[in-house]
Amino acid sequence: MDYKDTLLMPKTDFPMRANLPNKEPAIQADWEENRVYEKSLERRKGRPKFILHDGPPYANGDIHIGHAENKVLKDFIVRYKSMAGFYAPYVPGWDTHGLPIEQALVKKGVDRKKMSVAEFRELCKQYALEQIDRQRAQFKRLGVRGDWDHPYVTLDKKYEAAQIRLFGEMVKRGYIYKDKKTIYWSPSSESALAEAEIEYKDKRSPSIYVAFQVKDGKGVLPSDSAIVIWTTTPWTIPANLAISVHPDYEYALVHADGKKYVVAKELLPALKEKLSWQTASIEKTFKGAALEHVVCAHPFYERDSLVILGEHVTLDAGTGCVHTAPGHGEDDFYVGKKYGLDILCPVDEKGYMTEEAPGFEGLFYDDANKPVTEKLKEVGALLKLEFITHSYPHDWRTKKPVIFRATEQWFASIKDFRDDLLRAITEVKWKPAWGETRLHNMVRDREDWCISRQRRWGVPIPVFYAEDGTPIVTDETIEHVANLVAEHGSNVWFEREAKELLPDGFTSEHSPNGIFTKETDIMDVWFDSGSSHAAVLEQRDDLERPADLYLEGSDQYRGWFNSSLTTAVATTGRAPYKSVLSHGFVLDGEGRKMSKSLGNVIDPLKVMKTLGADIIRLWIASVDYTADAPVSDEILGQVAEVYRKIRNTIRFMLGNLHGFDPAVHSVAIDEMPELDRYMMAKLNALIEKVRKAYDEYEFLTIYNAIHNYCTTDMSAFYLDIAKDTLYTDFEDSPARRSIQTVMYKTLVALLKLLTPIIPHTAEEAWRYVPGEKADYVQLTDMPEPEPFDGADALVKKWDQVMVVRDDVLKALEEARNEKLIGKSLEAAVTLYPTAAHCAVLETIPDLDKLFIVSKAEIAGTLDDAPANAPRYRETAVIVGRAEGEKCERCWVVTPTVGSDADHPALCARCADIVKKHYA
RNA sequence: GGGCCUGUAGCUCAGUCGGUCAGAGCGCACGCCUGAUAAGCGUGAGGUCGGUGGUUCGAACCCACUCAGGCCCA
């Protein structure tokens, strides 16, 4: 007879090759069809909630690997919490307003000027919704579980209404005010521009050096000296209010051709040449800080120009003394505000000089350069005029130069509740811990928040103006507008006249004629997403504020963590989150950022088509996500290898559970052989370790622990040893059933522990697990350790055995190298362990099976070992060829082969089994 | 320029309060097996712990500086 037919070989239909790219979509379709997300909530009804509030990605473009990292990390957590007993809803969101969408439409050829604002906004909305559909499909393809049919979207009417109410609340508390701010302004398109709408091009400009006569030298400068500035925008001289110097730079009072000038000492040689000074001797030098509050005279207006200190001053060019016009430059604006200067801006929205620039009013700003320069020459302040070509910001659409211009903006006053913000930060749990420092520093140093944008695609700032220009925002108007928006969407603001947006019969003492206008600015999109705690957490019955967790990339300390905290603290006094977790960015294999030009971009959509979502997910578990995570084809390949190892281990266990019914065949732990109990103890330790890691969001620990368990503990050790019993023993033998019990429990635990990370594979394998079980592994509970008496002692004991085993393996390898044996079953080993190990080993039956050799015996302690016996770490081991013949059935080499006349090719054990069970 | 962070074997990561080897898995090399087979097993070779200089009896772990990289500002 063919004895192979009497072996119980592994049998399973769970395929070795995963074929994830093809299989995953089907698995996902099944989840959707069977409403698995909804079921995961139903089975946790009434349990404690765990709310992970989704930070909304911007609805534009396909997802990249960073999106994948973010969403998958969230999915790990939500799936784990759900299986760990929490009611854990996940409501994904999208950020849908803002400039990039406007730009995307323009790129597609939409001409904003050919339609009404409301029409343009409608196109923006349609575009955003299309983008959501695309991204939603891509996120779902990653296996992210959540309420995809009911996401929150910032353009949603109800969301917008809640945002408007939140704004109203901040107004009510006095946190919103109007002030001037300097912004990019394009005279050619008569509009404000964002940074993204600027492109730098070369421009030819006048370059002038101007002397500002000192009026009050504060004892540092003589009254007959002058400070020299340099500028390429002479038209801003009428707006000059100050001269900035760097506090730390060295400045010099110079005698040049009979006059006294102040310039940065370092730049003097260059200036001497530039200004054609014949002589230039330094009278004295001083730090810039000494010049603070020196007063100069404006060259041609009856006005002071104050010397102030600014860190923005550089020595790259010019004189080290910077002409400062707070209405016409960003640095100028901030430093001017610091010194309480006016934000003077004598240029109108078309780019023409106003009457605030006497002598130049009515001139286009660029045409004022010449007369201003002439005027400077006339008063003797002009030291030099030439023309240079330099890089200058231009309007990306009209290609014309842009200017800085101070305009009225709405602000949220951070300083009024900064202390509350800082206190709220201390009440949040931050991971990593440095997140707290990072946000604290940011909030501490941050300026007031400019929340207005001169844009179209966004939530309107719900403010009305009376006839005399007085802004009108009251509880009544906010509530009225919010209700209109809730009903019609924020487009109503652009479709209707102010009067139609005000409550019926609204009056104001500032509008005697009953005429009102409305604000046309919209809110900064950070105000949109920063309102989600009010618009989503507070609105949905399932959710609650504060959320348990916000989890985003570390760029969001400046972004969403910040804006959410700001609006929440301003209106409720509390942070909107109990804890914040941040992840880093995805970099290439060299640790550099990904860019198309470097060609090092890993596209998750492509990876899902080649390797599968579970590989991406496993990769995310394999890196320290709190720092930047490297990814490359090589790294993904490595992860795919790990995946295969895990998958094969699962497959092997499934195969050997063929014919095993846990309800019928399970063996109680206290009835198991020691080795099996040892494995149960190790499994308990694994479960404990992994669950603790999940609780602390340390997925890398899980990855390593599970991988090591599959590789070292299972595949290379236990499963290898178990094969003999599993294959050759009779089906219902207690030893075999015990091993199967261990494998069953291990398999179930592993699959559950793996479910949050590789849900597709876990679900696929789950279908092959024998016995009664839930339809979906994700609808089960996380495994708990099953402690039993003596487990700790057992582990301690067997850890020692493992040391001896290592020695035996080394001895076998040496014998193999000497061609004494091939496979280990050809060997017989004689051991001389240390006395301590000896005592341990003598209590262990079947040492031969443990070492997978045909014979193993303890011949004495280390002291008894013959001189020629090779010594290893703890044991001397002599390896010889096993005596006897190779059993045709179990391949053990033993003298008992042939002892049964009916089965001359079998060993005694096999002959017995075959006779009894395969007759 | 500022705030925060990262830098340990080819790769991904461990290295608790500074003091026994600087470890794991993968990959690699070599070998075994062919009854987990586009599998499985074993052994082995790989590291100036980014660099420099300090503190200390002693530092991958502490300090300073520096290089490289990342996020956010300016």
Short mmCIF file of N, CA, C and O in Angstrom, two decimals, chain A residues 616-698:
data_model
loop_
_atom_site.label_atom_id
_atom_site.label_comp_id
_atom_site.label_asym_id
_atom_site.label_seq_id
_atom_site.Cartn_x
_atom_site.Cartn_y
_atom_site.Cartn_z
N ILE A 616 -0.24 48.07 1.24
CA ILE A 616 -0.07 49.46 1.67
C ILE A 616 -0.35 49.57 3.16
O ILE A 616 0.37 50.22 3.91
N ARG A 617 -1.40 48.93 3.59
CA ARG A 617 -1.79 49.00 4.99
C ARG A 617 -0.71 48.38 5.88
O ARG A 617 -0.36 48.93 6.92
N LEU A 618 -0.20 47.25 5.44
CA LEU A 618 0.83 46.59 6.24
C LEU A 618 2.10 47.45 6.27
O LEU A 618 2.77 47.54 7.30
N TRP A 619 2.38 48.11 5.16
CA TRP A 619 3.54 49.02 5.13
C TRP A 619 3.35 50.13 6.18
O TRP A 619 4.28 50.47 6.90
N ILE A 620 2.15 50.68 6.24
CA ILE A 620 1.90 51.75 7.19
C ILE A 620 2.10 51.25 8.62
O ILE A 620 2.61 51.97 9.49
N ALA A 621 1.73 50.00 8.85
CA ALA A 621 1.94 49.43 10.18
C ALA A 621 3.42 49.19 10.44
O ALA A 621 3.84 49.11 11.59
N SER A 622 4.21 49.11 9.38
CA SER A 622 5.61 48.71 9.54
C SER A 622 6.55 49.87 9.78
O SER A 622 7.74 49.67 10.00
N VAL A 623 6.05 51.09 9.70
CA VAL A 623 6.92 52.25 9.87
C VAL A 623 6.53 53.03 11.13
O VAL A 623 5.41 52.92 11.62
N ASP A 624 7.46 53.80 11.60
CA ASP A 624 7.19 54.67 12.75
C ASP A 624 6.48 55.91 12.21
O ASP A 624 7.11 56.87 11.80
N TYR A 625 5.16 55.85 12.21
CA TYR A 625 4.41 56.92 11.54
C TYR A 625 4.48 58.25 12.26
O TYR A 625 4.17 59.29 11.70
N THR A 626 4.87 58.25 13.54
CA THR A 626 4.95 59.53 14.23
C THR A 626 6.10 60.37 13.68
O THR A 626 6.13 61.58 13.83
N ALA A 627 7.05 59.71 13.03
CA ALA A 627 8.09 60.44 12.31
C ALA A 627 7.77 60.32 10.82
O ALA A 627 6.74 59.79 10.45
N ASP A 628 8.66 60.81 9.99
CA ASP A 628 8.43 60.68 8.56
C ASP A 628 8.65 59.24 8.15
O ASP A 628 9.55 58.57 8.64
N ALA A 629 7.82 58.77 7.22
CA ALA A 629 7.87 57.36 6.85
C ALA A 629 8.47 57.18 5.46
O ALA A 629 8.01 57.79 4.50
N PRO A 630 9.51 56.36 5.36
CA PRO A 630 10.09 56.12 4.05
C PRO A 630 9.30 55.07 3.27
O PRO A 630 8.81 54.10 3.85
N VAL A 631 9.19 55.28 1.97
CA VAL A 631 8.57 54.26 1.13
C VAL A 631 9.26 54.24 -0.23
O VAL A 631 9.69 55.27 -0.73
N SER A 632 9.41 53.05 -0.77
CA SER A 632 10.00 52.89 -2.10
C SER A 632 9.55 51.53 -2.58
O SER A 632 8.97 50.75 -1.82
N ASP A 633 9.83 51.24 -3.83
CA ASP A 633 9.46 49.92 -4.34
C ASP A 633 10.15 48.82 -3.54
O ASP A 633 9.58 47.78 -3.26
N GLU A 634 11.39 49.08 -3.17
CA GLU A 634 12.14 48.10 -2.39
C GLU A 634 11.47 47.85 -1.04
O GLU A 634 11.30 46.70 -0.60
N ILE A 635 11.09 48.95 -0.40
CA ILE A 635 10.48 48.81 0.92
C ILE A 635 9.13 48.10 0.80
O ILE A 635 8.81 47.21 1.61
N LEU A 636 8.36 48.44 -0.21
CA LEU A 636 7.08 47.77 -0.40
C LEU A 636 7.29 46.29 -0.70
O LEU A 636 6.53 45.43 -0.26
N GLY A 637 8.36 46.01 -1.44
CA GLY A 637 8.67 44.63 -1.75
C GLY A 637 8.97 43.84 -0.48
O GLY A 637 8.54 42.69 -0.33
N GLN A 638 9.67 44.48 0.41
CA GLN A 638 9.99 43.84 1.68
C GLN A 638 8.72 43.56 2.48
O GLN A 638 8.56 42.49 3.06
N VAL A 639 7.82 44.55 2.48
CA VAL A 639 6.56 44.37 3.19
C VAL A 639 5.75 43.24 2.55
O VAL A 639 5.13 42.43 3.25
N ALA A 640 5.81 43.17 1.24
CA ALA A 640 5.08 42.10 0.55
C ALA A 640 5.61 40.73 0.96
O ALA A 640 4.86 39.77 1.08
N GLU A 641 6.92 40.65 1.20
CA GLU A 641 7.51 39.40 1.67
C GLU A 641 6.97 39.03 3.05
O GLU A 641 6.65 37.88 3.33
N VAL A 642 6.92 40.03 3.91
CA VAL A 642 6.40 39.79 5.25
C VAL A 642 4.94 39.32 5.15
O VAL A 642 4.52 38.39 5.85
N TYR A 643 4.21 39.99 4.27
CA TYR A 643 2.82 39.61 4.07
C TYR A 643 2.72 38.13 3.68
O TYR A 643 1.90 37.38 4.20
N ARG A 644 3.57 37.72 2.76
CA ARG A 644 3.53 36.34 2.29
C ARG A 644 3.82 35.37 3.43
O ARG A 644 3.21 34.31 3.53
N LYS A 645 4.77 35.76 4.26
CA LYS A 645 5.10 34.89 5.39
C LYS A 645 3.89 34.74 6.32
O LYS A 645 3.57 33.63 6.76
N ILE A 646 3.26 35.86 6.62
CA ILE A 646 2.09 35.81 7.49
C ILE A 646 0.99 34.97 6.83
O ILE A 646 0.36 34.12 7.46
N ARG A 647 0.79 35.23 5.56
CA ARG A 647 -0.26 34.53 4.85
C ARG A 647 -0.01 33.02 4.81
O ARG A 647 -0.91 32.21 5.03
N ASN A 648 1.23 32.65 4.57
CA ASN A 648 1.55 31.23 4.51
C ASN A 648 1.41 30.55 5.85
O ASN A 648 1.03 29.38 5.94
N THR A 649 1.75 31.27 6.89
CA THR A 649 1.59 30.71 8.23
C THR A 649 0.12 30.45 8.50
O THR A 649 -0.26 29.39 9.02
N ILE A 650 -0.69 31.42 8.11
CA ILE A 650 -2.13 31.26 8.28
C ILE A 650 -2.62 30.07 7.45
O ILE A 650 -3.40 29.23 7.91
N ARG A 651 -2.12 30.01 6.26
CA ARG A 651 -2.55 28.95 5.35
C ARG A 651 -2.19 27.57 5.90
O ARG A 651 -2.99 26.63 5.85
N PHE A 652 -0.98 27.48 6.44
CA PHE A 652 -0.55 26.20 6.98
C PHE A 652 -1.44 25.77 8.15
O PHE A 652 -1.82 24.60 8.27
N MET A 653 -1.77 26.73 8.97
CA MET A 653 -2.64 26.39 10.11
C MET A 653 -4.02 25.99 9.62
O MET A 653 -4.61 25.01 10.11
N LEU A 654 -4.55 26.74 8.66
CA LEU A 654 -5.85 26.38 8.11
C LEU A 654 -5.82 24.97 7.54
O LEU A 654 -6.73 24.16 7.78
N GLY A 655 -4.73 24.67 6.83
CA GLY A 655 -4.62 23.36 6.21
C GLY A 655 -4.62 22.23 7.23
O GLY A 655 -5.21 21.17 7.02
N ASN A 656 -3.98 22.47 8.33
CA ASN A 656 -3.88 21.44 9.36
C ASN A 656 -5.09 21.39 10.28
O ASN A 656 -5.16 20.54 11.17
N LEU A 657 -5.99 22.33 10.08
CA LEU A 657 -7.22 22.29 10.87
C LEU A 657 -8.32 21.56 10.10
O LEU A 657 -9.47 21.50 10.54
N HIS A 658 -7.93 21.03 8.97
CA HIS A 658 -8.88 20.24 8.18
C HIS A 658 -9.42 19.10 9.04
O HIS A 658 -8.64 18.35 9.64
N GLY A 659 -10.72 18.99 9.15
CA GLY A 659 -11.30 17.92 9.95
C GLY A 659 -11.38 18.24 11.43
O GLY A 659 -11.78 17.40 12.23
N PHE A 660 -11.01 19.46 11.80
CA PHE A 660 -11.05 19.84 13.21
C PHE A 660 -12.28 20.68 13.47
O PHE A 660 -12.51 21.70 12.81
N ASP A 661 -13.07 20.25 14.43
CA ASP A 661 -14.22 21.05 14.85
C ASP A 661 -13.96 21.49 16.28
O ASP A 661 -13.94 20.67 17.20
N PRO A 662 -13.74 22.78 16.48
CA PRO A 662 -13.35 23.23 17.81
C PRO A 662 -14.36 22.83 18.88
O PRO A 662 -13.97 22.55 20.02
N ALA A 663 -15.64 22.78 18.51
CA ALA A 663 -16.65 22.44 19.51
C ALA A 663 -16.53 20.99 19.96
O ALA A 663 -16.88 20.64 21.08
N VAL A 664 -16.01 20.16 19.09
CA VAL A 664 -15.95 18.73 19.38
C VAL A 664 -14.55 18.28 19.82
O VAL A 664 -14.40 17.49 20.74
N HIS A 665 -13.55 18.82 19.15
CA HIS A 665 -12.20 18.26 19.31
C HIS A 665 -11.26 19.06 20.20
O HIS A 665 -10.13 18.63 20.42
N SER A 666 -11.70 20.18 20.68
CA SER A 666 -10.78 21.01 21.47
C SER A 666 -10.30 20.27 22.72
O SER A 666 -11.05 19.53 23.35
N VAL A 667 -9.04 20.53 23.05
CA VAL A 667 -8.46 19.94 24.24
C VAL A 667 -8.26 21.06 25.26
O VAL A 667 -7.81 22.15 24.90
N ALA A 668 -8.62 20.79 26.49
CA ALA A 668 -8.45 21.80 27.53
C ALA A 668 -6.97 22.05 27.76
O ALA A 668 -6.16 21.14 27.65
N ILE A 669 -6.66 23.28 28.11
CA ILE A 669 -5.25 23.65 28.26
C ILE A 669 -4.56 22.76 29.29
O ILE A 669 -3.43 22.30 29.08
N ASP A 670 -5.23 22.47 30.40
CA ASP A 670 -4.53 21.69 31.42
C ASP A 670 -4.38 20.22 31.06
O ASP A 670 -3.76 19.46 31.78
N GLU A 671 -4.97 19.88 29.91
CA GLU A 671 -4.76 18.49 29.46
C GLU A 671 -3.75 18.41 28.33
O GLU A 671 -3.52 17.36 27.75
N MET A 672 -3.21 19.54 28.00
CA MET A 672 -2.28 19.57 26.86
C MET A 672 -0.88 19.15 27.30
O MET A 672 -0.50 19.34 28.45
N PRO A 673 -0.09 18.61 26.36
CA PRO A 673 1.34 18.39 26.63
C PRO A 673 2.00 19.74 26.90
O PRO A 673 1.50 20.79 26.49
N GLU A 674 3.14 19.68 27.54
CA GLU A 674 3.82 20.91 27.94
C GLU A 674 4.12 21.86 26.79
O GLU A 674 3.95 23.07 26.90
N LEU A 675 4.60 21.29 25.71
CA LEU A 675 4.96 22.15 24.58
C LEU A 675 3.75 22.96 24.13
O LEU A 675 3.84 24.16 23.86
N ASP A 676 2.61 22.32 24.07
CA ASP A 676 1.40 23.01 23.64
C ASP A 676 0.99 24.07 24.64
O ASP A 676 0.56 25.17 24.27
N ARG A 677 1.15 23.72 25.89
CA ARG A 677 0.80 24.72 26.92
C ARG A 677 1.77 25.90 26.86
O ARG A 677 1.38 27.05 27.06
N TYR A 678 3.02 25.57 26.59
CA TYR A 678 4.02 26.64 26.40
C TYR A 678 3.56 27.59 25.29
O TYR A 678 3.61 28.81 25.43
N MET A 679 3.08 27.00 24.21
CA MET A 679 2.64 27.85 23.10
C MET A 679 1.40 28.66 23.48
O MET A 679 1.23 29.79 23.01
N MET A 680 0.56 28.09 24.29
CA MET A 680 -0.60 28.85 24.74
C MET A 680 -0.17 30.04 25.59
O MET A 680 -0.72 31.13 25.51
N ALA A 681 0.86 29.80 26.40
CA ALA A 681 1.37 30.90 27.22
C ALA A 681 1.97 31.99 26.33
O ALA A 681 1.80 33.19 26.56
N LYS A 682 2.66 31.54 25.29
CA LYS A 682 3.26 32.52 24.39
C LYS A 682 2.18 33.29 23.63
O LYS A 682 2.30 34.49 23.36
N LEU A 683 1.13 32.58 23.28
CA LEU A 683 0.03 33.25 22.58
C LEU A 683 -0.60 34.31 23.49
O LEU A 683 -0.90 35.42 23.06
N ASN A 684 -0.77 33.96 24.74
CA ASN A 684 -1.31 34.93 25.69
C ASN A 684 -0.45 36.18 25.75
O ASN A 684 -0.96 37.31 25.76
N ALA A 685 0.85 35.94 25.77
CA ALA A 685 1.77 37.08 25.83
C ALA A 685 1.64 37.94 24.57
O ALA A 685 1.67 39.17 24.63
N LEU A 686 1.49 37.25 23.45
CA LEU A 686 1.33 37.99 22.19
C LEU A 686 0.07 38.84 22.21
O LEU A 686 0.08 40.02 21.86
N ILE A 687 -1.02 38.22 22.63
CA ILE A 687 -2.29 38.94 22.67
C ILE A 687 -2.17 40.17 23.56
O ILE A 687 -2.60 41.27 23.20
N GLU A 688 -1.57 39.96 24.69
CA GLU A 688 -1.42 41.06 25.63
C GLU A 688 -0.58 42.19 25.03
O GLU A 688 -0.94 43.36 25.11
N LYS A 689 0.51 41.79 24.44
CA LYS A 689 1.42 42.78 23.86
C LYS A 689 0.74 43.56 22.73
O LYS A 689 0.83 44.78 22.64
N VAL A 690 0.05 42.84 21.87
CA VAL A 690 -0.57 43.48 20.71
C VAL A 690 -1.72 44.39 21.15
O VAL A 690 -1.87 45.51 20.65
N ARG A 691 -2.49 43.94 22.09
CA ARG A 691 -3.61 44.78 22.52
C ARG A 691 -3.12 46.05 23.20
O ARG A 691 -3.67 47.13 23.00
N LYS A 692 -2.08 45.91 23.97
CA LYS A 692 -1.52 47.09 24.61
C LYS A 692 -1.01 48.05 23.54
O LYS A 692 -1.20 49.27 23.63
N ALA A 693 -0.38 47.50 22.53
CA ALA A 693 0.14 48.34 21.44
C ALA A 693 -1.00 49.04 20.70
O ALA A 693 -0.90 50.20 20.34
N TYR A 694 -2.09 48.32 20.48
CA TYR A 694 -3.24 48.96 19.84
C TYR A 694 -3.76 50.10 20.70
O TYR A 694 -4.08 51.18 20.21
N ASP A 695 -3.84 49.85 21.99
CA ASP A 695 -4.35 50.89 22.88
C ASP A 695 -3.49 52.14 22.84
O ASP A 695 -3.97 53.25 23.07
N GLU A 696 -2.21 51.93 22.55
CA GLU A 696 -1.30 53.08 22.52
C GLU A 696 -0.99 53.51 21.08
O GLU A 696 -0.08 54.32 20.86
N TYR A 697 -1.73 52.99 20.15
CA TYR A 697 -1.56 53.35 18.72
C TYR A 697 -0.16 53.05 18.21
O TYR A 697 0.37 53.78 17.38
N GLU A 698 0.45 51.97 18.72
CA GLU A 698 1.80 51.64 18.27
C GLU A 698 1.75 50.44 17.35
O GLU A 698 2.00 49.30 17.74
#
